[in-house]
CSV table of C-alpha atoms and ligand atoms in Angstrom, one decimal:
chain,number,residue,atom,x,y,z
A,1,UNK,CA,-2.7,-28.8,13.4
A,2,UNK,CA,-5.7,-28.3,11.2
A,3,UNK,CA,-5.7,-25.4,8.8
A,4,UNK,CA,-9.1,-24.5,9.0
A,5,UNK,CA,-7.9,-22.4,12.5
A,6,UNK,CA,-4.4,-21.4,11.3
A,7,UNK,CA,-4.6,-18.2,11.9
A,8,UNK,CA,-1.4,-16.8,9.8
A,9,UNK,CA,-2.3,-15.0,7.0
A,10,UNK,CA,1.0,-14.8,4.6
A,11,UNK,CA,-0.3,-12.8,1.6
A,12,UNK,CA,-1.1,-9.2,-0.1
A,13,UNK,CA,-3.0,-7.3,2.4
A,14,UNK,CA,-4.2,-9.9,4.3
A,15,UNK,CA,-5.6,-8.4,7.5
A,16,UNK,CA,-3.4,-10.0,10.1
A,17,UNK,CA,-5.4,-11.8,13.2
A,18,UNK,CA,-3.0,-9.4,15.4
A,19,UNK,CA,-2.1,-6.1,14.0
A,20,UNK,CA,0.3,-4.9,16.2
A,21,UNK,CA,3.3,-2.3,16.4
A,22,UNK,CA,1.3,0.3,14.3
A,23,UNK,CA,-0.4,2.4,17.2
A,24,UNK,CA,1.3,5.5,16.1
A,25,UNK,CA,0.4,5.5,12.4
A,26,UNK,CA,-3.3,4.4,13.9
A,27,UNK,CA,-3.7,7.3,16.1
A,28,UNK,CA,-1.8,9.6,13.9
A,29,UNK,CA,-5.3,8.5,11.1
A,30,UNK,CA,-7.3,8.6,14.2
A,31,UNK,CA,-6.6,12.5,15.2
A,32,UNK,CA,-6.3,13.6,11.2
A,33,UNK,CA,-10.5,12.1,11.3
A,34,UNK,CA,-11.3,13.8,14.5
A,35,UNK,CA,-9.8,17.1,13.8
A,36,UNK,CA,-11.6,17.2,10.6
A,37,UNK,CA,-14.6,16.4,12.4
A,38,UNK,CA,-14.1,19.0,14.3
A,39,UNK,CA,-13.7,21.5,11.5
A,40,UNK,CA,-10.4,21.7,11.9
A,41,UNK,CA,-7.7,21.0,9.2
A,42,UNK,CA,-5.7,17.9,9.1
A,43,UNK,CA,-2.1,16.4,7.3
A,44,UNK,CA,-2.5,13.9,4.5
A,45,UNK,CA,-0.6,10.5,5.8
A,46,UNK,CA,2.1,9.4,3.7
A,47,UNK,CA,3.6,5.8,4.5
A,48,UNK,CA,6.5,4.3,3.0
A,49,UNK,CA,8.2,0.8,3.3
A,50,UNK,CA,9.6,-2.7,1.6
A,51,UNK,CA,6.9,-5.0,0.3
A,52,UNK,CA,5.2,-7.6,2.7
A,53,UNK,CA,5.6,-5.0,5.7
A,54,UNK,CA,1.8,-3.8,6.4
A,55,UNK,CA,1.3,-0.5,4.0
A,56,UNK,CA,-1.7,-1.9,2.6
A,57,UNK,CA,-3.3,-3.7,5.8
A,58,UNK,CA,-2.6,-0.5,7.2
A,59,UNK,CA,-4.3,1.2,4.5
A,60,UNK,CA,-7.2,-1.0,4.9
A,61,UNK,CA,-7.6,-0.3,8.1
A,62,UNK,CA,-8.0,3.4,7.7
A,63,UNK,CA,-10.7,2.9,5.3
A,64,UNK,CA,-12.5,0.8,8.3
A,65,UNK,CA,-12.4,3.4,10.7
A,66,UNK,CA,-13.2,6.1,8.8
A,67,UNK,CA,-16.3,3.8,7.4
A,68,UNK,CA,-17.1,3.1,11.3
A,69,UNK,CA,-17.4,6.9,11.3
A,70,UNK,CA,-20.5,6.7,8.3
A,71,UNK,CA,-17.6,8.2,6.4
A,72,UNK,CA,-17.3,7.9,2.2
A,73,UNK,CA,-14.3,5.5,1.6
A,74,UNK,CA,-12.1,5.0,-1.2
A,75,UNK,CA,-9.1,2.5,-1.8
A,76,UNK,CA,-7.9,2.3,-5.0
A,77,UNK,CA,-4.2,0.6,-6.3
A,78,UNK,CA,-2.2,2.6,-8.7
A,79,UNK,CA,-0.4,0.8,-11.1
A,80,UNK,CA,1.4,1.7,-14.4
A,81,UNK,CA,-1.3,2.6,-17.0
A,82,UNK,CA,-4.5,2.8,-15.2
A,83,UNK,CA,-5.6,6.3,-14.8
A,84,UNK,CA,-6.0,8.0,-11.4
A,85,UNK,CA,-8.8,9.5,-13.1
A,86,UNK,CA,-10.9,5.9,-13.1
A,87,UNK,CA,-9.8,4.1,-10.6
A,88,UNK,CA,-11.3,6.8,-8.2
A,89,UNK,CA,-14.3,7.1,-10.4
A,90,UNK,CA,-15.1,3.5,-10.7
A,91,UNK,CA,-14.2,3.0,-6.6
A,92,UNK,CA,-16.4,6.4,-5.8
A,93,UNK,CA,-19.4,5.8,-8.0
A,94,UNK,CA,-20.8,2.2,-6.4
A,95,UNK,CA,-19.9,3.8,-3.1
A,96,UNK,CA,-22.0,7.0,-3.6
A,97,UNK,CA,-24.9,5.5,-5.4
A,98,UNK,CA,-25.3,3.5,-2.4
A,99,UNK,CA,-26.7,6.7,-0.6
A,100,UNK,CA,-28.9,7.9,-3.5
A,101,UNK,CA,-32.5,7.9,-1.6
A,102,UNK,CA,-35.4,9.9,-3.0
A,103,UNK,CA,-35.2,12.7,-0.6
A,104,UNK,CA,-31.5,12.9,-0.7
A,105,UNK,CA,-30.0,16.4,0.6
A,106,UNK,CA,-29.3,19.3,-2.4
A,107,UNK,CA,-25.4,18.0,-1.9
A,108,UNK,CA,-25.8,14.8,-2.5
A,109,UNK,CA,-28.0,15.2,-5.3
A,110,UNK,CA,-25.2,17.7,-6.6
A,111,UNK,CA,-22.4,14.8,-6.0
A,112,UNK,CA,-24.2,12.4,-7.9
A,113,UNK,CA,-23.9,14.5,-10.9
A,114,UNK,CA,-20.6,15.2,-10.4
A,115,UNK,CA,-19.8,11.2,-10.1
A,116,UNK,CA,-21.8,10.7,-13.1
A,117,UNK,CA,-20.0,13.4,-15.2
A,118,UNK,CA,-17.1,12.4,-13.6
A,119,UNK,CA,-17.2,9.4,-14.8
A,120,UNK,CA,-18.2,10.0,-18.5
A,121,UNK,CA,-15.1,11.8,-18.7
A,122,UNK,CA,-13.4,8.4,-19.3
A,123,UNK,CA,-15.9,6.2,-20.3
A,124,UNK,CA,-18.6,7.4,-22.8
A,125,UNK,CA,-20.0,4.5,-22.8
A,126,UNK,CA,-21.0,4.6,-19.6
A,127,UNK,CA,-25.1,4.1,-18.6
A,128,UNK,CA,-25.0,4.4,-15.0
A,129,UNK,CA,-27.9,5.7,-13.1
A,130,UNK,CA,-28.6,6.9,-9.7
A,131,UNK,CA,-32.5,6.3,-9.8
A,132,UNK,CA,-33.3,9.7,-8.9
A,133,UNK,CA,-34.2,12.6,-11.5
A,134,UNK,CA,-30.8,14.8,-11.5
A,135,UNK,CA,-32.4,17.2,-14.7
A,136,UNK,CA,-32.7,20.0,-12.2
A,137,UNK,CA,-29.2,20.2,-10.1
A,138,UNK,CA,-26.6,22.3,-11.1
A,139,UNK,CA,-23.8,20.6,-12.8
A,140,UNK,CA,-20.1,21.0,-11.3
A,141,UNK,CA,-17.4,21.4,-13.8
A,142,UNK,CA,-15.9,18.6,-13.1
A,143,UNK,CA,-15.3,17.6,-16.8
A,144,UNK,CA,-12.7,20.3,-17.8
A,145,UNK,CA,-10.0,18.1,-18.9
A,146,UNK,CA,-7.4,19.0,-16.6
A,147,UNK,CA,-7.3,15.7,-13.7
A,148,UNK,CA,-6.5,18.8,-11.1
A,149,UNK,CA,-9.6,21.3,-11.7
A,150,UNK,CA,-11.8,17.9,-12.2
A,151,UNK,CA,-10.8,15.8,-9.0
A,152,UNK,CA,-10.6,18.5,-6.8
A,153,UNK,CA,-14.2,19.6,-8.0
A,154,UNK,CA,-15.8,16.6,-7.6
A,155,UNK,CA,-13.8,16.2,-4.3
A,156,UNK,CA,-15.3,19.3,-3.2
A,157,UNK,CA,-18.9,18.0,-3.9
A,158,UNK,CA,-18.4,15.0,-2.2
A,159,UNK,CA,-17.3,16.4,1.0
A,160,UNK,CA,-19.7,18.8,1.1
A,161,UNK,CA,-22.7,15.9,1.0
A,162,UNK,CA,-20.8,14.1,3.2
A,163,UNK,CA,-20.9,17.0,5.8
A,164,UNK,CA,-24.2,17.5,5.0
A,165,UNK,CA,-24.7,13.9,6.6
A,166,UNK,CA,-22.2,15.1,9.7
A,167,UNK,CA,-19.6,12.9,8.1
A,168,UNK,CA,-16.5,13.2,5.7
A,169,UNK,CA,-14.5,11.5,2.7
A,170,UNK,CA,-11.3,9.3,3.3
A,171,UNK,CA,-9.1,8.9,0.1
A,172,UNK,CA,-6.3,6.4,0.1
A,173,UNK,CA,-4.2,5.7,-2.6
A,174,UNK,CA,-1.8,2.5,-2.9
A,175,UNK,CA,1.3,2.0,-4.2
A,176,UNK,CA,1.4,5.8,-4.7
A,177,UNK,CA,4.9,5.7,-6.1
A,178,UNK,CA,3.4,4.3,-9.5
A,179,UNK,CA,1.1,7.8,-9.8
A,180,UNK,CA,2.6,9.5,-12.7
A,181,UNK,CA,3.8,13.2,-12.2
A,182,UNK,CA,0.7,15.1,-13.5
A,183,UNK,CA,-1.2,13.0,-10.9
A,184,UNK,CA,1.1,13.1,-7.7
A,185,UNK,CA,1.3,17.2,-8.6
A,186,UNK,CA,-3.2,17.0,-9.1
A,187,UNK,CA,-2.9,15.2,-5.8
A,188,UNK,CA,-0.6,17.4,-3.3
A,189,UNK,CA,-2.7,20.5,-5.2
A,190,UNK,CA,-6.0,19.0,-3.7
A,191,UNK,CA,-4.9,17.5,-0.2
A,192,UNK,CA,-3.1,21.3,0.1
A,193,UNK,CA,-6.1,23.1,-0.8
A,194,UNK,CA,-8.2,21.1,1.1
A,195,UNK,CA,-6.2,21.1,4.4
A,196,UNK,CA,-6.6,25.2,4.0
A,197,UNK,CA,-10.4,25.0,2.9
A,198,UNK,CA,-10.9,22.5,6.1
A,199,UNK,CA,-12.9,20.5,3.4
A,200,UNK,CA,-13.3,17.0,5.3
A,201,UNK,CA,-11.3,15.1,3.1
A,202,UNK,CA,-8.8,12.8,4.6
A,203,UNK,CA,-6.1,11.4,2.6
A,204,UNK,CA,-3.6,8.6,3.0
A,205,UNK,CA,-1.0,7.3,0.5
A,206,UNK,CA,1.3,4.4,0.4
A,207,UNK,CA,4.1,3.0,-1.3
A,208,UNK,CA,7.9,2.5,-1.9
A,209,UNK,CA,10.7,4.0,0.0
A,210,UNK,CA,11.5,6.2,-2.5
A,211,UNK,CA,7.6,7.8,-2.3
A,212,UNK,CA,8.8,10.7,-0.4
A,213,UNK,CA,11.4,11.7,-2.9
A,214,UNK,CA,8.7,10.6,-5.7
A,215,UNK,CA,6.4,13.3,-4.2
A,216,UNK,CA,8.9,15.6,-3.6
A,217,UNK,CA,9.9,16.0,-6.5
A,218,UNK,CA,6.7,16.6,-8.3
A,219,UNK,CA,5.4,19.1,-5.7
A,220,UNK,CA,8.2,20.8,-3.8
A,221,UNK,CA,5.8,21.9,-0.7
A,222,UNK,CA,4.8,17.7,-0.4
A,223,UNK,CA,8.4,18.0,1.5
A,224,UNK,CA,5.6,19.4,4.1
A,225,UNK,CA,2.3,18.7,3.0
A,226,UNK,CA,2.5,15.4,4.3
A,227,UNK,CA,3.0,13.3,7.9
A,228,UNK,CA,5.5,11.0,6.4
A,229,UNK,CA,5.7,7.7,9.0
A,230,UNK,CA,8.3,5.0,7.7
A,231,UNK,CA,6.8,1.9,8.0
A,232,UNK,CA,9.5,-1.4,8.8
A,233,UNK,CA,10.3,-4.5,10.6
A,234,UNK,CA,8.2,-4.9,13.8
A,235,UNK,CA,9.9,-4.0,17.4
A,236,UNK,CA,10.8,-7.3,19.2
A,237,UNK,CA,8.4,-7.0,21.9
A,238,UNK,CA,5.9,-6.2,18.7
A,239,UNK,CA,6.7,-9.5,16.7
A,240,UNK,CA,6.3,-11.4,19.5
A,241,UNK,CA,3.0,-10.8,20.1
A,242,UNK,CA,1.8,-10.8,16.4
A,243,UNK,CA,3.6,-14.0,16.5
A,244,UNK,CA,2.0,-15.3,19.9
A,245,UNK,CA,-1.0,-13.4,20.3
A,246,UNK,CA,-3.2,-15.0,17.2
A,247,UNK,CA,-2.2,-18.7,18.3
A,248,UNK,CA,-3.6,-17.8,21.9
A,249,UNK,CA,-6.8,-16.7,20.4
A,250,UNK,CA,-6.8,-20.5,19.4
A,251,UNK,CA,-5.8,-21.7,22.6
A,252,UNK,CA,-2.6,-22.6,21.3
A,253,UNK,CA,0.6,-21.8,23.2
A,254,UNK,CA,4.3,-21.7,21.4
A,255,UNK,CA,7.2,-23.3,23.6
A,256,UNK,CA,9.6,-20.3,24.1
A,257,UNK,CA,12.3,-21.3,22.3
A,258,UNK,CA,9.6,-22.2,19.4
A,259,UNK,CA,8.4,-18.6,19.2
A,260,UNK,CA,12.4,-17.2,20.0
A,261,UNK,CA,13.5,-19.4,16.5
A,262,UNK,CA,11.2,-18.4,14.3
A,263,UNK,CA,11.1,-14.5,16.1
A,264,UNK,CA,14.9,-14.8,15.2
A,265,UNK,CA,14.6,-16.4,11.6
A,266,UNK,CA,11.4,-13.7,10.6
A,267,UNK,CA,13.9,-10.5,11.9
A,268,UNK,CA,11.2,-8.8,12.8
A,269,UNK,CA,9.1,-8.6,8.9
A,270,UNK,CA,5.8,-9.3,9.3
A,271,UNK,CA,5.4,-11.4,5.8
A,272,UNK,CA,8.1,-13.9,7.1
A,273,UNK,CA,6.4,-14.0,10.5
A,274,UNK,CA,3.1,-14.9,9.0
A,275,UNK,CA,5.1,-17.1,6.3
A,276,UNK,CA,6.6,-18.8,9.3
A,277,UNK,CA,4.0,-18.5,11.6
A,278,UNK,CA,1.4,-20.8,9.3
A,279,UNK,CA,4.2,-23.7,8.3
A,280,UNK,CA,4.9,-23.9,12.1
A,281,UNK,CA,1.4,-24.5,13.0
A,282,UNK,CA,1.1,-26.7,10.0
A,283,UNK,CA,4.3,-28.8,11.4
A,284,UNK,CA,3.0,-29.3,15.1
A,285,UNK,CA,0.6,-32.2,16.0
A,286,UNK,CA,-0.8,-30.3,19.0
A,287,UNK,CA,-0.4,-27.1,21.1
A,288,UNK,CA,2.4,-26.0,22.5
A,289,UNK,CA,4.3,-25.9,19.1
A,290,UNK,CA,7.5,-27.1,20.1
A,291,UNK,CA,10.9,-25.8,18.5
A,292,UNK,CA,10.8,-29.1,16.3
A,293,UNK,CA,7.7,-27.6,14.7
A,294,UNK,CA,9.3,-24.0,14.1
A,295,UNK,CA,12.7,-25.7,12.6
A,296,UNK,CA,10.0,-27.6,10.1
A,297,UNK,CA,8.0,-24.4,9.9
A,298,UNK,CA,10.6,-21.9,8.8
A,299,UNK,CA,12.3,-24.4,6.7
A,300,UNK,CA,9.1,-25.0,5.0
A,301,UNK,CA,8.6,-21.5,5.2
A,302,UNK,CA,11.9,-20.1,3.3
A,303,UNK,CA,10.7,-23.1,0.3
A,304,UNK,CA,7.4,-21.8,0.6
A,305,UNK,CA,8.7,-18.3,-0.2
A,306,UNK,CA,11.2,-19.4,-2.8
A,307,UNK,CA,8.8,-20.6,-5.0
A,308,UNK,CA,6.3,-18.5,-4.4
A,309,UNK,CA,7.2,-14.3,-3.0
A,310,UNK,CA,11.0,-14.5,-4.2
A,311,UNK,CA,10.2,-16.5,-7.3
A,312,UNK,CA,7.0,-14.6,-8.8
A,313,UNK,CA,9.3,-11.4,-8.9
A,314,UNK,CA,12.1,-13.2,-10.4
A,315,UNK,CA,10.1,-14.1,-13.0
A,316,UNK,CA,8.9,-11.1,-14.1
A,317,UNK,CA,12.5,-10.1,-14.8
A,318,UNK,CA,13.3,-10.9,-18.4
A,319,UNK,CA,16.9,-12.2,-18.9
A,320,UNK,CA,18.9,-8.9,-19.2
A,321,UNK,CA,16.8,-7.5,-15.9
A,322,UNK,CA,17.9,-10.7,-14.1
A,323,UNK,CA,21.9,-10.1,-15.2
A,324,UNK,CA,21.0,-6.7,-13.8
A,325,UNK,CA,19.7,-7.9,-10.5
A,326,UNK,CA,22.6,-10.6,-10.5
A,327,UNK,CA,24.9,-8.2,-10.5
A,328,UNK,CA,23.2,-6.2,-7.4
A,329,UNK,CA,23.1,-8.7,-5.6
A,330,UNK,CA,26.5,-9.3,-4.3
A,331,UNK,CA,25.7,-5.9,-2.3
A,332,UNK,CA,23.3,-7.7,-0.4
A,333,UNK,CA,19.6,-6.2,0.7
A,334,UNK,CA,21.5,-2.9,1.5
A,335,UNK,CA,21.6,-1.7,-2.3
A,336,UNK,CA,23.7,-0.7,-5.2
A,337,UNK,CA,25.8,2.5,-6.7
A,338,UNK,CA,24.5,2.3,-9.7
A,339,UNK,CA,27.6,3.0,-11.4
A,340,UNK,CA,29.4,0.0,-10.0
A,341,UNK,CA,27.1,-2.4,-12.4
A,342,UNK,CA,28.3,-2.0,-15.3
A,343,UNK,CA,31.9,-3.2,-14.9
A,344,UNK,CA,30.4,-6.0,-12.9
A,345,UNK,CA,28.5,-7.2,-16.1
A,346,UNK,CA,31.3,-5.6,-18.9
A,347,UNK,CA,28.9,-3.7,-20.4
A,348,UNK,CA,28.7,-0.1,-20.7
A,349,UNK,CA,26.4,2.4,-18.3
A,350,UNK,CA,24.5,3.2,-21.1
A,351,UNK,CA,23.0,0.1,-21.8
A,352,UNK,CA,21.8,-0.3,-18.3
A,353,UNK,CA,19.6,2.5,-17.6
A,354,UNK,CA,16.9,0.3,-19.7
A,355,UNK,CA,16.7,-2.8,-17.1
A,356,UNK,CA,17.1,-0.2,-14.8
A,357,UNK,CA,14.0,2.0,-15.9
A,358,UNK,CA,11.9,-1.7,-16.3
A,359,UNK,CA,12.5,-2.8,-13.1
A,360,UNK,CA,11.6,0.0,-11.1
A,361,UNK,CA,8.5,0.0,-12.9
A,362,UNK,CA,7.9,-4.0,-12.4
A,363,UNK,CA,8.3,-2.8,-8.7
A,364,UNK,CA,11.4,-4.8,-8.0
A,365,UNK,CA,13.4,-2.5,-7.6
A,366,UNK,CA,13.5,1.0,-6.7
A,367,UNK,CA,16.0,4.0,-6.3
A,368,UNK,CA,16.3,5.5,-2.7
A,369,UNK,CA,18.5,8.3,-3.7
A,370,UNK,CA,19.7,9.7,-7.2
A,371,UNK,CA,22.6,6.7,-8.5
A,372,UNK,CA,21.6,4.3,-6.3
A,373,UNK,CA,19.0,1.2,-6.5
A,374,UNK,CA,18.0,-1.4,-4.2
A,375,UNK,CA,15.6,-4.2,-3.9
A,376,UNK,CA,12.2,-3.8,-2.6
A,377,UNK,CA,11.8,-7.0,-0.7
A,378,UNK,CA,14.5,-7.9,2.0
A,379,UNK,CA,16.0,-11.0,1.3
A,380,UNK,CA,15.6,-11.0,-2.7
A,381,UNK,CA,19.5,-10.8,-2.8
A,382,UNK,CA,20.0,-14.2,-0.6
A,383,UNK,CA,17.3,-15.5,-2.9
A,384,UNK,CA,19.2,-14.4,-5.8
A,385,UNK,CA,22.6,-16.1,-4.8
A,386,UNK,CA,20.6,-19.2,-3.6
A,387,UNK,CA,19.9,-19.8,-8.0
A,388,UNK,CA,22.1,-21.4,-9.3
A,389,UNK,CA,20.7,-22.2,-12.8
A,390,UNK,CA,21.1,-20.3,-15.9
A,391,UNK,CA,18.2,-18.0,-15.6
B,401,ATP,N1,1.3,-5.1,12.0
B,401,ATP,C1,1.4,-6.4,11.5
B,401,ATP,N2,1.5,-7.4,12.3
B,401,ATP,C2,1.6,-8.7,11.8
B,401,ATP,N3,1.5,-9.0,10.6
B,401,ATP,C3,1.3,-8.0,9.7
B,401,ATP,C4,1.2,-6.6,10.1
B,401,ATP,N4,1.1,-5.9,9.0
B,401,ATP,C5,1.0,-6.7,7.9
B,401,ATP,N5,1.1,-8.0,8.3
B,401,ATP,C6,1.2,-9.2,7.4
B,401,ATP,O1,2.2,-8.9,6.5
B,401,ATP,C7,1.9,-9.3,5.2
B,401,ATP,C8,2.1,-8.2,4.2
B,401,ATP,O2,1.2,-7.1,4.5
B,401,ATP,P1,0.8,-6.1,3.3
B,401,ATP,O3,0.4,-6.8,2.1
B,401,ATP,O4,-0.1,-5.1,3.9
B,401,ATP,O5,2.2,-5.4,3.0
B,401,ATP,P2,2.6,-4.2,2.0
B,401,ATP,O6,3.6,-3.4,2.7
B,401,ATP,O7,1.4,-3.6,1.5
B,401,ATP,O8,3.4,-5.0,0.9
B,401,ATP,P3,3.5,-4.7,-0.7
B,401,ATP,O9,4.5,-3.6,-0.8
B,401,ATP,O10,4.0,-6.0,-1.3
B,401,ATP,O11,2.1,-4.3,-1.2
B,401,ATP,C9,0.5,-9.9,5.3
B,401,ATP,O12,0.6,-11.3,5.3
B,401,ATP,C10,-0.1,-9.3,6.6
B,401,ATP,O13,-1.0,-10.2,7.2
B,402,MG,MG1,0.7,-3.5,-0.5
């Protein structure tokens, strides 16, 4: 069937057409914004799964709701190497100038400085401009030097203008498990302070499995600080409709056994379900899809995942990392004791904690409790076994 109206969406945060089997996290979001509306305090979110499960959809669609609330939004990806510091300067400035209006309340005014300060911290070169004369508002310390005193400052200011407008600030952080220390301990500082200040700042983070252990360990209190919600494979009932429910939007109807073969091939993980989902729809000639079509479509769908999701993270393994991942992989997707590598590969422990360390930090592996690794993507050790070349 044409492409045009697939409506599977396999790929990085693409907003499923059906986005089911995440009502708790969604209400969980929804009661953290209405409390704080409310003046009340509310927990920071933390959620925590494999890749291709629905963190950063999920993510995403925080940021809508609290924008359908006039809230100030930001979403910013940490990664290894990019400061904390500017990616939530560069995502808050654009977003705050927006509002700059001669006539703009004393807060705003004030958070406008703070942005722009804010922001010279890191860039000097900087020559942003709000279009209003700031000469006369107070500046904020914001630009002490120390990423805790500075983003909880300018925090602070922005809140407060955005209660001045009977609205709040929603900060969510991706891939949260690549924040370095000083930053996840600057983080759990501010969320903490503000959940005892009732400032209206929301905050969700997302990230690995081994995020709550991450956070844990760089602020013992995040043990409580945050509402940690593990996110996985979709229920049954769940996958079936994100599976059905986006065809029927089309008018399109899968044949039972259709939707029960590709249901049973996707286990339940969105990213295969979508994989699946568009190759199936791709295969049929007309609605219903039959179970011909879904054989075609997750066969096409597994190739289309081989060369593209298993394959772009096997590459980024350099030839020792890939003896490294060779070697876990005979434990299948449920992980590895780290110390049962080495003799697998001859070599000695030492010489591992290297691929080990570069790994983790290419995200393709990560460790869900001390001496122990695993893969981040289910079915990267199948994929592993299926190579049979040299790599
Ligand atoms: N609740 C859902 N129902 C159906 N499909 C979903 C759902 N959530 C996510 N998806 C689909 O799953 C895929 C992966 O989503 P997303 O990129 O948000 O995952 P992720 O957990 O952030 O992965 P990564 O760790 O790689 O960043 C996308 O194709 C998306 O459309
Ligand atoms: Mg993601």
């Amino acid at each position: 069937m044409d492409d045009a109206t697939n409506p599977y969406s396999p790929g990085a945060g693409r907003l499923p057409a059906a986005l089911v089997g995440r009502d708790a996290q969604i209400a969980a979001w929804d009661v953290a914004l209405r409390r704080l509306e409310g003046g009340r305090d509310a927990q920071p979110l933390a959620l925590y799964g494999l890749r291709g499960v629905g963190k950063t959809v999920l993510l995403t669609q925080f940021g809508d709701m609290a924008r359908a609330k006039g809230w100030l939004v930001g979403q910013v990806e940490a990664r290894a190497g990019a400061p904390i510091r500017q990616l939530i300067g560069d995502e808050f400035g654009p977003e705050l100038s927006r509002l700059a209006r001669p006539g703009a309340g004393a807060r705003l005014l004030q958070a406008l400085k703070s942005i722009l300060a804010f922001r010279a911290t890191y860039d000097s070169t900087g020559t942003w401009s709000v279009g209003l004369d700031l000469k006369d508002v107070p500046a904020s310390p914001v630009a002490t030097g120390s990423l805790e005193t500075d983003l909880r400052v300018l925090l602070q200011d922005l809140t407060a203008a955005m209660a001045e407008r009977g609205a709040g600030v929603a900060l969510l952080i991706d891939e949260a498990q690549d924040l370095t220390a000083e930053e996840l301990v600057a983080l759990s500082a501010i969320a903490h302070r503000a959940t005892q200040h009732r400032d209206r700042l929301a905050v969700a983070v997302a990230g690995l499995p081994s995020l709550p252990r991450v956070l844990t360990e760089a602020k013992s209190y995040a043990e409580r600080l945050f509402n940690y919600q593990t996110i996985g494979a979709l229920a049954p009932q769940d996958a079936k409709q994100a599976l059905l429910a986006p065809a029927e939007a089309e008018d399109v109807a899968w044949a039972a056994e259709a939707a029960r073969h590709v249901l049973k091939m996707a286990g339940g993980y969105p990213y295969f379900l979508q994989q699946f989902g568009q190759e199936a729809w791709r295969a049929a000639a007309d609605s219903p899809i039959t179970l011909a079509d879904a054989r075609v479509g997750v066969a096409s769908g597994w190739h289309a995942l081989d060369t593209g999701f298993f394959r772009v993270r096997w590459e980024r393994a350099t030839r020792s990392e890939k003896a490294f991942l060779r070697a876990m992989s005979a434990d299948g997707d449920a992980g590895s004791a780290t110390a049962d590598l080495p003799p697998r590969l001859g070599v000695k422990p030492k010489s591992l904690s290297v691929a080990r360390g570069a790994l983790i930090a290419k995200g393709l592996i990560y460790s869900p409790d001390h001496g122990r690794v695993a893969f981040t993507v289910p079915g990267m050790a199948a994929f592993i076994e299926r190579q049979t070349d040299q790599e």
